[in-house]
Amino acid sequence: QTGESRYVIMKMNYLDELGRTEEAQTVMNQFLYLPEVRRRKVGQLQGEEKYVEALELLNDGIVIAKQNNHAGTERQWLEMKLAIYELQKNSKEIIETCRTLFIANSGSMKYYKKLKENVPSDEWKTFLHRMIAKVKYRSEVIADIFEVEKEYDELLKWIISESYNRISRILNYGLRMPKNYHSALLDLFAVDIKAYTENKFNIGRKHYQTIAQWLHEAKRFTGGTMIVARIVGEFRTTYKRRPAMMEELRGL
């Protein structure tokens, strides 16, 4: 809360305690430009089941938030709109609001689940793909959704596109993917672990332990034992002058 918001809310509470309800309401209406006050007014209207008025206040708040580039405040108003639409069981507006929030949050399991409950099943796949295409940054939430939906081709594309820390993505998602994807994942893994090991900054016992752990986990993939054996063989030749690495690779 800002200092002005605290002062206004204290004044409203004081007037309410004195039973001067109309004055408290007048003060509230004068300071609706303050998000905390608007939130309180919307809550009041919602409690009175004056949903149309509450939605109008929220829409006005969204316009103000956009003008001021306050994305966080805008999302708060959208969340409050969603709560009202759910009370009204307004499926059309629930879908549109959840879609907007899903995109604004770069993906969200919360909104994904609500959308799946409300979008007709025969329209779901098309709706989902079009919505995901609007997301600028595809976070792990998107990968989680592809996994739940068994969209393994899309999940593989996401893993391939992850240039940073891709090995952890391969090991995290790969073992839960069908075995016919394991070969492609192991090819990616081999490229990435070799690049990691070649990096001059990844020298020392801690890094060698990480490499050994990754290789150990990769053996769990179909065909993984053979690929790991080949990689370890290359490492034992290329890095034979790194005794600490040789120790960590023992047993692989």
PDB file of C-alpha atoms in Angstrom:
ATOM      1  CA  GLN A   1       0.000   0.000   0.000  1.00  0.00           C
ATOM      2  CA  THR A   2       1.082   3.539  -0.705  1.00  0.00           C
ATOM      3  CA  GLY A   3       0.977   6.178   2.014  1.00  0.00           C
ATOM      4  CA  GLU A   4      -2.092   7.727   0.386  1.00  0.00           C
ATOM      5  CA  SER A   5      -3.866   4.360   0.265  1.00  0.00           C
ATOM      6  CA  ARG A   6      -3.173   3.693   3.948  1.00  0.00           C
ATOM      7  CA  TYR A   7      -4.509   7.104   4.903  1.00  0.00           C
ATOM      8  CA  VAL A   8      -7.700   6.702   2.838  1.00  0.00           C
ATOM      9  CA  ILE A   9      -8.411   3.196   4.143  1.00  0.00           C
ATOM     10  CA  MET A  10      -7.800   4.301   7.744  1.00  0.00           C
ATOM     11  CA  LYS A  11     -10.233   7.166   7.199  1.00  0.00           C
ATOM     12  CA  MET A  12     -12.854   4.821   5.729  1.00  0.00           C
ATOM     13  CA  ASN A  13     -12.458   2.377   8.626  1.00  0.00           C
ATOM     14  CA  TYR A  14     -12.746   5.218  11.149  1.00  0.00           C
ATOM     15  CA  LEU A  15     -15.950   6.510   9.552  1.00  0.00           C
ATOM     16  CA  ASP A  16     -17.408   2.986   9.445  1.00  0.00           C
ATOM     17  CA  GLU A  17     -16.641   2.499  13.142  1.00  0.00           C
ATOM     18  CA  LEU A  18     -18.509   5.708  13.927  1.00  0.00           C
ATOM     19  CA  GLY A  19     -21.482   4.477  11.912  1.00  0.00           C
ATOM     20  CA  ARG A  20     -20.981   7.190   9.291  1.00  0.00           C
ATOM     21  CA  THR A  21     -21.364   4.687   6.475  1.00  0.00           C
ATOM     22  CA  GLU A  22     -22.468   7.130   3.788  1.00  0.00           C
ATOM     23  CA  GLU A  23     -19.419   9.334   4.391  1.00  0.00           C
ATOM     24  CA  ALA A  24     -17.172   6.269   4.223  1.00  0.00           C
ATOM     25  CA  GLN A  25     -18.743   5.346   0.887  1.00  0.00           C
ATOM     26  CA  THR A  26     -18.246   8.891  -0.410  1.00  0.00           C
ATOM     27  CA  VAL A  27     -14.559   8.741   0.496  1.00  0.00           C
ATOM     28  CA  MET A  28     -14.257   5.338  -1.172  1.00  0.00           C
ATOM     29  CA  ASN A  29     -15.821   6.612  -4.391  1.00  0.00           C
ATOM     30  CA  GLN A  30     -13.510   9.635  -4.441  1.00  0.00           C
ATOM     31  CA  PHE A  31     -10.360   7.503  -4.319  1.00  0.00           C
ATOM     32  CA  LEU A  32     -11.164   4.650  -6.710  1.00  0.00           C
ATOM     33  CA  TYR A  33      -8.044   5.514  -8.688  1.00  0.00           C
ATOM     34  CA  LEU A  34      -6.086   3.863  -5.872  1.00  0.00           C
ATOM     35  CA  PRO A  35      -5.917   0.083  -6.548  1.00  0.00           C
ATOM     36  CA  GLU A  36      -6.385  -0.851  -2.858  1.00  0.00           C
ATOM     37  CA  VAL A  37      -9.550   1.259  -2.645  1.00  0.00           C
ATOM     38  CA  ARG A  38     -10.901  -0.054  -5.955  1.00  0.00           C
ATOM     39  CA  ARG A  39     -10.238  -3.600  -4.744  1.00  0.00           C
ATOM     40  CA  ARG A  40     -12.215  -2.916  -1.582  1.00  0.00           C
ATOM     41  CA  LYS A  41     -15.125  -1.427  -3.545  1.00  0.00           C
ATOM     42  CA  VAL A  42     -15.210  -4.394  -5.908  1.00  0.00           C
ATOM     43  CA  GLY A  43     -15.217  -6.774  -2.939  1.00  0.00           C
ATOM     44  CA  GLN A  44     -18.132  -4.888  -1.450  1.00  0.00           C
ATOM     45  CA  LEU A  45     -20.129  -5.004  -4.672  1.00  0.00           C
ATOM     46  CA  GLN A  46     -19.331  -8.683  -5.128  1.00  0.00           C
ATOM     47  CA  GLY A  47     -20.540  -9.409  -1.605  1.00  0.00           C
ATOM     48  CA  GLU A  48     -23.789  -7.642  -2.473  1.00  0.00           C
ATOM     49  CA  GLU A  49     -23.994  -9.685  -5.707  1.00  0.00           C
ATOM     50  CA  LYS A  50     -23.853  -6.499  -7.775  1.00  0.00           C
ATOM     51  CA  TYR A  51     -21.743  -8.226 -10.367  1.00  0.00           C
ATOM     52  CA  VAL A  52     -22.402  -5.881 -13.286  1.00  0.00           C
ATOM     53  CA  GLU A  53     -21.236  -2.848 -11.306  1.00  0.00           C
ATOM     54  CA  ALA A  54     -18.223  -4.751  -9.993  1.00  0.00           C
ATOM     55  CA  LEU A  55     -17.211  -5.775 -13.508  1.00  0.00           C
ATOM     56  CA  GLU A  56     -17.547  -2.193 -14.734  1.00  0.00           C
ATOM     57  CA  LEU A  57     -15.199  -1.036 -11.977  1.00  0.00           C
ATOM     58  CA  LEU A  58     -12.723  -3.752 -12.882  1.00  0.00           C
ATOM     59  CA  ASN A  59     -12.859  -2.871 -16.576  1.00  0.00           C
ATOM     60  CA  ASP A  60     -12.157   0.765 -15.725  1.00  0.00           C
ATOM     61  CA  GLY A  61      -9.261  -0.394 -13.562  1.00  0.00           C
ATOM     62  CA  ILE A  62      -7.839  -2.411 -16.440  1.00  0.00           C
ATOM     63  CA  VAL A  63      -7.928   0.653 -18.707  1.00  0.00           C
ATOM     64  CA  ILE A  64      -6.081   2.729 -16.077  1.00  0.00           C
ATOM     65  CA  ALA A  65      -3.522  -0.042 -15.458  1.00  0.00           C
ATOM     66  CA  LYS A  66      -2.802  -0.320 -19.192  1.00  0.00           C
ATOM     67  CA  GLN A  67      -2.364   3.441 -19.496  1.00  0.00           C
ATOM     68  CA  ASN A  68       0.135   3.357 -16.623  1.00  0.00           C
ATOM     69  CA  ASN A  69       1.880   0.169 -17.847  1.00  0.00           C
ATOM     70  CA  HIS A  70       1.031  -1.607 -14.591  1.00  0.00           C
ATOM     71  CA  ALA A  71       0.846  -5.208 -15.860  1.00  0.00           C
ATOM     72  CA  GLY A  72       0.698  -6.650 -12.337  1.00  0.00           C
ATOM     73  CA  THR A  73      -2.308  -4.544 -11.396  1.00  0.00           C
ATOM     74  CA  GLU A  74      -4.010  -5.406 -14.675  1.00  0.00           C
ATOM     75  CA  ARG A  75      -3.602  -9.114 -13.901  1.00  0.00           C
ATOM     76  CA  GLN A  76      -5.110  -8.575 -10.435  1.00  0.00           C
ATOM     77  CA  TRP A  77      -8.216  -7.024 -11.980  1.00  0.00           C
ATOM     78  CA  LEU A  78      -8.466  -9.900 -14.471  1.00  0.00           C
ATOM     79  CA  GLU A  79      -8.225 -12.382 -11.591  1.00  0.00           C
ATOM     80  CA  MET A  80     -11.083 -10.605  -9.829  1.00  0.00           C
ATOM     81  CA  LYS A  81     -13.131 -10.624 -13.027  1.00  0.00           C
ATOM     82  CA  LEU A  82     -12.521 -14.352 -13.333  1.00  0.00           C
ATOM     83  CA  ALA A  83     -13.772 -14.919  -9.779  1.00  0.00           C
ATOM     84  CA  ILE A  84     -17.016 -13.112 -10.653  1.00  0.00           C
ATOM     85  CA  TYR A  85     -17.479 -15.010 -13.914  1.00  0.00           C
ATOM     86  CA  GLU A  86     -17.046 -18.249 -11.990  1.00  0.00           C
ATOM     87  CA  LEU A  87     -19.748 -17.169  -9.545  1.00  0.00           C
ATOM     88  CA  GLN A  88     -21.969 -16.412 -12.535  1.00  0.00           C
ATOM     89  CA  LYS A  89     -20.953 -19.713 -14.214  1.00  0.00           C
ATOM     90  CA  ASN A  90     -20.283 -17.669 -17.344  1.00  0.00           C
ATOM     91  CA  SER A  91     -18.279 -20.198 -19.335  1.00  0.00           C
ATOM     92  CA  LYS A  92     -17.621 -17.918 -22.318  1.00  0.00           C
ATOM     93  CA  GLU A  93     -16.050 -15.187 -20.183  1.00  0.00           C
ATOM     94  CA  ILE A  94     -14.203 -17.707 -18.012  1.00  0.00           C
ATOM     95  CA  ILE A  95     -12.541 -19.051 -21.171  1.00  0.00           C
ATOM     96  CA  GLU A  96     -11.594 -15.628 -22.525  1.00  0.00           C
ATOM     97  CA  THR A  97     -10.258 -14.356 -19.191  1.00  0.00           C
ATOM     98  CA  CYS A  98      -8.274 -17.526 -18.475  1.00  0.00           C
ATOM     99  CA  ARG A  99      -6.846 -17.396 -21.988  1.00  0.00           C
ATOM    100  CA  THR A 100      -5.706 -13.794 -21.446  1.00  0.00           C
ATOM    101  CA  LEU A 101      -4.164 -14.653 -18.062  1.00  0.00           C
ATOM    102  CA  PHE A 102      -2.482 -17.785 -19.429  1.00  0.00           C
ATOM    103  CA  ILE A 103      -0.749 -15.777 -22.161  1.00  0.00           C
ATOM    104  CA  ALA A 104       0.147 -12.906 -19.802  1.00  0.00           C
ATOM    105  CA  ASN A 105       1.798 -15.364 -17.381  1.00  0.00           C
ATOM    106  CA  SER A 106       3.749 -17.218 -20.113  1.00  0.00           C
ATOM    107  CA  GLY A 107       1.733 -20.292 -19.292  1.00  0.00           C
ATOM    108  CA  SER A 108       0.004 -21.445 -16.117  1.00  0.00           C
ATOM    109  CA  MET A 109      -1.250 -24.860 -14.993  1.00  0.00           C
ATOM    110  CA  LYS A 110      -3.951 -23.099 -12.990  1.00  0.00           C
ATOM    111  CA  TYR A 111      -5.521 -21.480 -16.058  1.00  0.00           C
ATOM    112  CA  TYR A 112      -4.785 -24.509 -18.239  1.00  0.00           C
ATOM    113  CA  LYS A 113      -6.902 -26.676 -15.925  1.00  0.00           C
ATOM    114  CA  LYS A 114      -9.757 -24.160 -15.832  1.00  0.00           C
ATOM    115  CA  LEU A 115      -9.679 -23.873 -19.613  1.00  0.00           C
ATOM    116  CA  LYS A 116      -9.729 -27.635 -20.111  1.00  0.00           C
ATOM    117  CA  GLU A 117     -12.814 -27.801 -17.897  1.00  0.00           C
ATOM    118  CA  ASN A 118     -14.635 -25.152 -19.924  1.00  0.00           C
ATOM    119  CA  VAL A 119     -13.526 -25.437 -23.568  1.00  0.00           C
ATOM    120  CA  PRO A 120     -15.583 -28.047 -25.500  1.00  0.00           C
ATOM    121  CA  SER A 121     -13.511 -31.227 -25.895  1.00  0.00           C
ATOM    122  CA  ASP A 122     -13.826 -31.272 -29.695  1.00  0.00           C
ATOM    123  CA  GLU A 123     -12.352 -27.744 -29.847  1.00  0.00           C
ATOM    124  CA  TRP A 124      -9.720 -28.233 -27.164  1.00  0.00           C
ATOM    125  CA  LYS A 125      -6.603 -29.212 -29.148  1.00  0.00           C
ATOM    126  CA  THR A 126      -7.016 -26.402 -31.691  1.00  0.00           C
ATOM    127  CA  PHE A 127      -7.734 -23.892 -28.928  1.00  0.00           C
ATOM    128  CA  LEU A 128      -4.702 -25.018 -26.894  1.00  0.00           C
ATOM    129  CA  HIS A 129      -2.224 -24.813 -29.775  1.00  0.00           C
ATOM    130  CA  ARG A 130      -3.443 -21.399 -30.872  1.00  0.00           C
ATOM    131  CA  MET A 131      -3.165 -20.108 -27.314  1.00  0.00           C
ATOM    132  CA  ILE A 132       0.324 -21.520 -26.761  1.00  0.00           C
ATOM    133  CA  ALA A 133       1.440 -19.944 -30.062  1.00  0.00           C
ATOM    134  CA  LYS A 134       0.649 -16.543 -28.503  1.00  0.00           C
ATOM    135  CA  VAL A 135       2.989 -17.138 -25.549  1.00  0.00           C
ATOM    136  CA  LYS A 136       6.257 -15.267 -26.086  1.00  0.00           C
ATOM    137  CA  TYR A 137       8.412 -17.147 -23.575  1.00  0.00           C
ATOM    138  CA  ARG A 138       7.689 -20.863 -23.370  1.00  0.00           C
ATOM    139  CA  SER A 139       8.467 -21.806 -19.786  1.00  0.00           C
ATOM    140  CA  GLU A 140       8.566 -25.288 -18.277  1.00  0.00           C
ATOM    141  CA  VAL A 141       4.832 -24.920 -17.673  1.00  0.00           C
ATOM    142  CA  ILE A 142       4.337 -25.282 -21.416  1.00  0.00           C
ATOM    143  CA  ALA A 143       6.478 -28.432 -21.390  1.00  0.00           C
ATOM    144  CA  ASP A 144       4.415 -29.788 -18.474  1.00  0.00           C
ATOM    145  CA  ILE A 145       1.243 -29.180 -20.494  1.00  0.00           C
ATOM    146  CA  PHE A 146       2.667 -30.964 -23.543  1.00  0.00           C
ATOM    147  CA  GLU A 147       3.468 -33.895 -21.258  1.00  0.00           C
ATOM    148  CA  VAL A 148      -0.026 -34.002 -19.736  1.00  0.00           C
ATOM    149  CA  GLU A 149      -1.553 -33.764 -23.211  1.00  0.00           C
ATOM    150  CA  LYS A 150       0.829 -36.475 -24.498  1.00  0.00           C
ATOM    151  CA  GLU A 151       1.970 -34.028 -27.172  1.00  0.00           C
ATOM    152  CA  TYR A 152       5.400 -35.642 -27.324  1.00  0.00           C
ATOM    153  CA  ASP A 153       6.440 -34.195 -30.686  1.00  0.00           C
ATOM    154  CA  GLU A 154       5.812 -30.706 -29.289  1.00  0.00           C
ATOM    155  CA  LEU A 155       7.623 -31.597 -26.069  1.00  0.00           C
ATOM    156  CA  LEU A 156      10.640 -32.772 -28.063  1.00  0.00           C
ATOM    157  CA  LYS A 157      10.627 -29.503 -30.042  1.00  0.00           C
ATOM    158  CA  TRP A 158      10.580 -27.575 -26.763  1.00  0.00           C
ATOM    159  CA  ILE A 159      13.509 -29.571 -25.377  1.00  0.00           C
ATOM    160  CA  ILE A 160      15.489 -29.025 -28.597  1.00  0.00           C
ATOM    161  CA  SER A 161      14.821 -25.276 -28.424  1.00  0.00           C
ATOM    162  CA  GLU A 162      16.152 -25.040 -24.861  1.00  0.00           C
ATOM    163  CA  SER A 163      19.703 -23.900 -25.471  1.00  0.00           C
ATOM    164  CA  TYR A 164      20.352 -23.219 -21.764  1.00  0.00           C
ATOM    165  CA  ASN A 165      20.609 -26.171 -19.383  1.00  0.00           C
ATOM    166  CA  ARG A 166      19.117 -28.557 -21.942  1.00  0.00           C
ATOM    167  CA  ILE A 167      20.642 -31.640 -20.316  1.00  0.00           C
ATOM    168  CA  SER A 168      18.444 -31.215 -17.236  1.00  0.00           C
ATOM    169  CA  ARG A 169      15.378 -30.912 -19.521  1.00  0.00           C
ATOM    170  CA  ILE A 170      16.335 -34.107 -21.348  1.00  0.00           C
ATOM    171  CA  LEU A 171      16.784 -36.029 -18.101  1.00  0.00           C
ATOM    172  CA  ASN A 172      13.717 -34.513 -16.447  1.00  0.00           C
ATOM    173  CA  TYR A 173      11.189 -35.119 -19.240  1.00  0.00           C
ATOM    174  CA  GLY A 174      12.859 -37.760 -21.392  1.00  0.00           C
ATOM    175  CA  LEU A 175      12.446 -40.762 -19.126  1.00  0.00           C
ATOM    176  CA  ARG A 176       8.690 -40.148 -18.996  1.00  0.00           C
ATOM    177  CA  MET A 177       8.421 -39.945 -22.783  1.00  0.00           C
ATOM    178  CA  PRO A 178       7.727 -43.010 -24.970  1.00  0.00           C
ATOM    179  CA  LYS A 179      10.792 -45.111 -25.754  1.00  0.00           C
ATOM    180  CA  ASN A 180      10.702 -44.258 -29.462  1.00  0.00           C
ATOM    181  CA  TYR A 181      11.851 -40.725 -28.500  1.00  0.00           C
ATOM    182  CA  HIS A 182      14.855 -41.933 -26.511  1.00  0.00           C
ATOM    183  CA  SER A 183      17.246 -42.183 -29.461  1.00  0.00           C
ATOM    184  CA  ALA A 184      16.726 -38.534 -30.449  1.00  0.00           C
ATOM    185  CA  LEU A 185      17.061 -37.441 -26.826  1.00  0.00           C
ATOM    186  CA  LEU A 186      20.285 -39.402 -26.365  1.00  0.00           C
ATOM    187  CA  ASP A 187      21.734 -37.797 -29.497  1.00  0.00           C
ATOM    188  CA  LEU A 188      21.024 -34.375 -27.988  1.00  0.00           C
ATOM    189  CA  PHE A 189      22.416 -35.502 -24.654  1.00  0.00           C
ATOM    190  CA  ALA A 190      25.684 -36.686 -26.241  1.00  0.00           C
ATOM    191  CA  VAL A 191      26.193 -33.352 -28.012  1.00  0.00           C
ATOM    192  CA  ASP A 192      25.447 -31.342 -24.877  1.00  0.00           C
ATOM    193  CA  ILE A 193      27.531 -33.315 -22.388  1.00  0.00           C
ATOM    194  CA  LYS A 194      30.528 -33.198 -24.722  1.00  0.00           C
ATOM    195  CA  ALA A 195      30.130 -29.435 -25.100  1.00  0.00           C
ATOM    196  CA  TYR A 196      29.836 -29.070 -21.317  1.00  0.00           C
ATOM    197  CA  THR A 197      32.978 -31.133 -20.736  1.00  0.00           C
ATOM    198  CA  GLU A 198      34.959 -29.216 -23.376  1.00  0.00           C
ATOM    199  CA  ASN A 199      34.140 -25.890 -21.728  1.00  0.00           C
ATOM    200  CA  LYS A 200      37.260 -24.570 -19.982  1.00  0.00           C
ATOM    201  CA  PHE A 201      35.117 -23.266 -17.098  1.00  0.00           C
ATOM    202  CA  ASN A 202      33.770 -26.739 -16.276  1.00  0.00           C
ATOM    203  CA  ILE A 203      36.943 -28.166 -14.766  1.00  0.00           C
ATOM    204  CA  GLY A 204      37.186 -29.518 -11.208  1.00  0.00           C
ATOM    205  CA  ARG A 205      35.803 -32.259  -8.982  1.00  0.00           C
ATOM    206  CA  LYS A 206      32.356 -30.686  -8.647  1.00  0.00           C
ATOM    207  CA  HIS A 207      31.882 -30.528 -12.424  1.00  0.00           C
ATOM    208  CA  TYR A 208      33.184 -34.063 -12.889  1.00  0.00           C
ATOM    209  CA  GLN A 209      30.675 -35.323 -10.319  1.00  0.00           C
ATOM    210  CA  THR A 210      27.902 -33.566 -12.235  1.00  0.00           C
ATOM    211  CA  ILE A 211      29.069 -35.166 -15.505  1.00  0.00           C
ATOM    212  CA  ALA A 212      29.169 -38.615 -13.879  1.00  0.00           C
ATOM    213  CA  GLN A 213      25.670 -38.138 -12.425  1.00  0.00           C
ATOM    214  CA  TRP A 214      24.260 -37.118 -15.814  1.00  0.00           C
ATOM    215  CA  LEU A 215      25.854 -40.139 -17.467  1.00  0.00           C
ATOM    216  CA  HIS A 216      24.481 -42.416 -14.775  1.00  0.00           C
ATOM    217  CA  GLU A 217      20.942 -41.084 -15.345  1.00  0.00           C
ATOM    218  CA  ALA A 218      21.286 -41.328 -19.141  1.00  0.00           C
ATOM    219  CA  LYS A 219      21.882 -45.078 -18.810  1.00  0.00           C
ATOM    220  CA  ARG A 220      18.214 -45.411 -17.846  1.00  0.00           C
ATOM    221  CA  PHE A 221      17.090 -44.504 -21.380  1.00  0.00           C
ATOM    222  CA  THR A 222      16.490 -47.234 -23.938  1.00  0.00           C
ATOM    223  CA  GLY A 223      19.856 -47.576 -25.645  1.00  0.00           C
ATOM    224  CA  GLY A 224      21.427 -45.398 -22.989  1.00  0.00           C
ATOM    225  CA  THR A 225      23.938 -47.956 -21.709  1.00  0.00           C
ATOM    226  CA  MET A 226      25.596 -48.215 -25.120  1.00  0.00           C
ATOM    227  CA  ILE A 227      25.675 -44.443 -25.716  1.00  0.00           C
ATOM    228  CA  VAL A 228      27.078 -43.764 -22.246  1.00  0.00           C
ATOM    229  CA  ALA A 229      29.757 -46.422 -22.703  1.00  0.00           C
ATOM    230  CA  ARG A 230      30.809 -44.745 -25.938  1.00  0.00           C
ATOM    231  CA  ILE A 231      30.911 -41.275 -24.359  1.00  0.00           C
ATOM    232  CA  VAL A 232      32.860 -42.524 -21.331  1.00  0.00           C
ATOM    233  CA  GLY A 233      35.338 -44.241 -23.649  1.00  0.00           C
ATOM    234  CA  GLU A 234      35.912 -40.971 -25.515  1.00  0.00           C
ATOM    235  CA  PHE A 235      36.323 -39.066 -22.254  1.00  0.00           C
ATOM    236  CA  ARG A 236      38.856 -41.563 -20.900  1.00  0.00           C
ATOM    237  CA  THR A 237      40.978 -40.990 -24.006  1.00  0.00           C
ATOM    238  CA  THR A 238      40.508 -37.233 -24.361  1.00  0.00           C
ATOM    239  CA  TYR A 239      40.788 -36.355 -20.665  1.00  0.00           C
ATOM    240  CA  LYS A 240      43.180 -39.053 -19.426  1.00  0.00           C
ATOM    241  CA  ARG A 241      45.313 -36.361 -17.779  1.00  0.00           C
ATOM    242  CA  ARG A 242      42.436 -35.398 -15.469  1.00  0.00           C
ATOM    243  CA  PRO A 243      42.753 -37.961 -12.658  1.00  0.00           C
ATOM    244  CA  ALA A 244      39.798 -36.538 -10.714  1.00  0.00           C
ATOM    245  CA  MET A 245      37.551 -36.995 -13.743  1.00  0.00           C
ATOM    246  CA  MET A 246      38.817 -40.537 -14.262  1.00  0.00           C
ATOM    247  CA  GLU A 247      37.925 -41.310 -10.642  1.00  0.00           C
ATOM    248  CA  GLU A 248      34.396 -39.998 -11.054  1.00  0.00           C
ATOM    249  CA  LEU A 249      33.871 -41.938 -14.292  1.00  0.00           C
ATOM    250  CA  ARG A 250      34.940 -45.210 -12.628  1.00  0.00           C
ATOM    251  CA  GLY A 251      32.138 -47.751 -12.742  1.00  0.00           C
ATOM    252  CA  LEU A 252      30.359 -46.153 -15.687  1.00  0.00           C
TER     253      LEU A 252
END
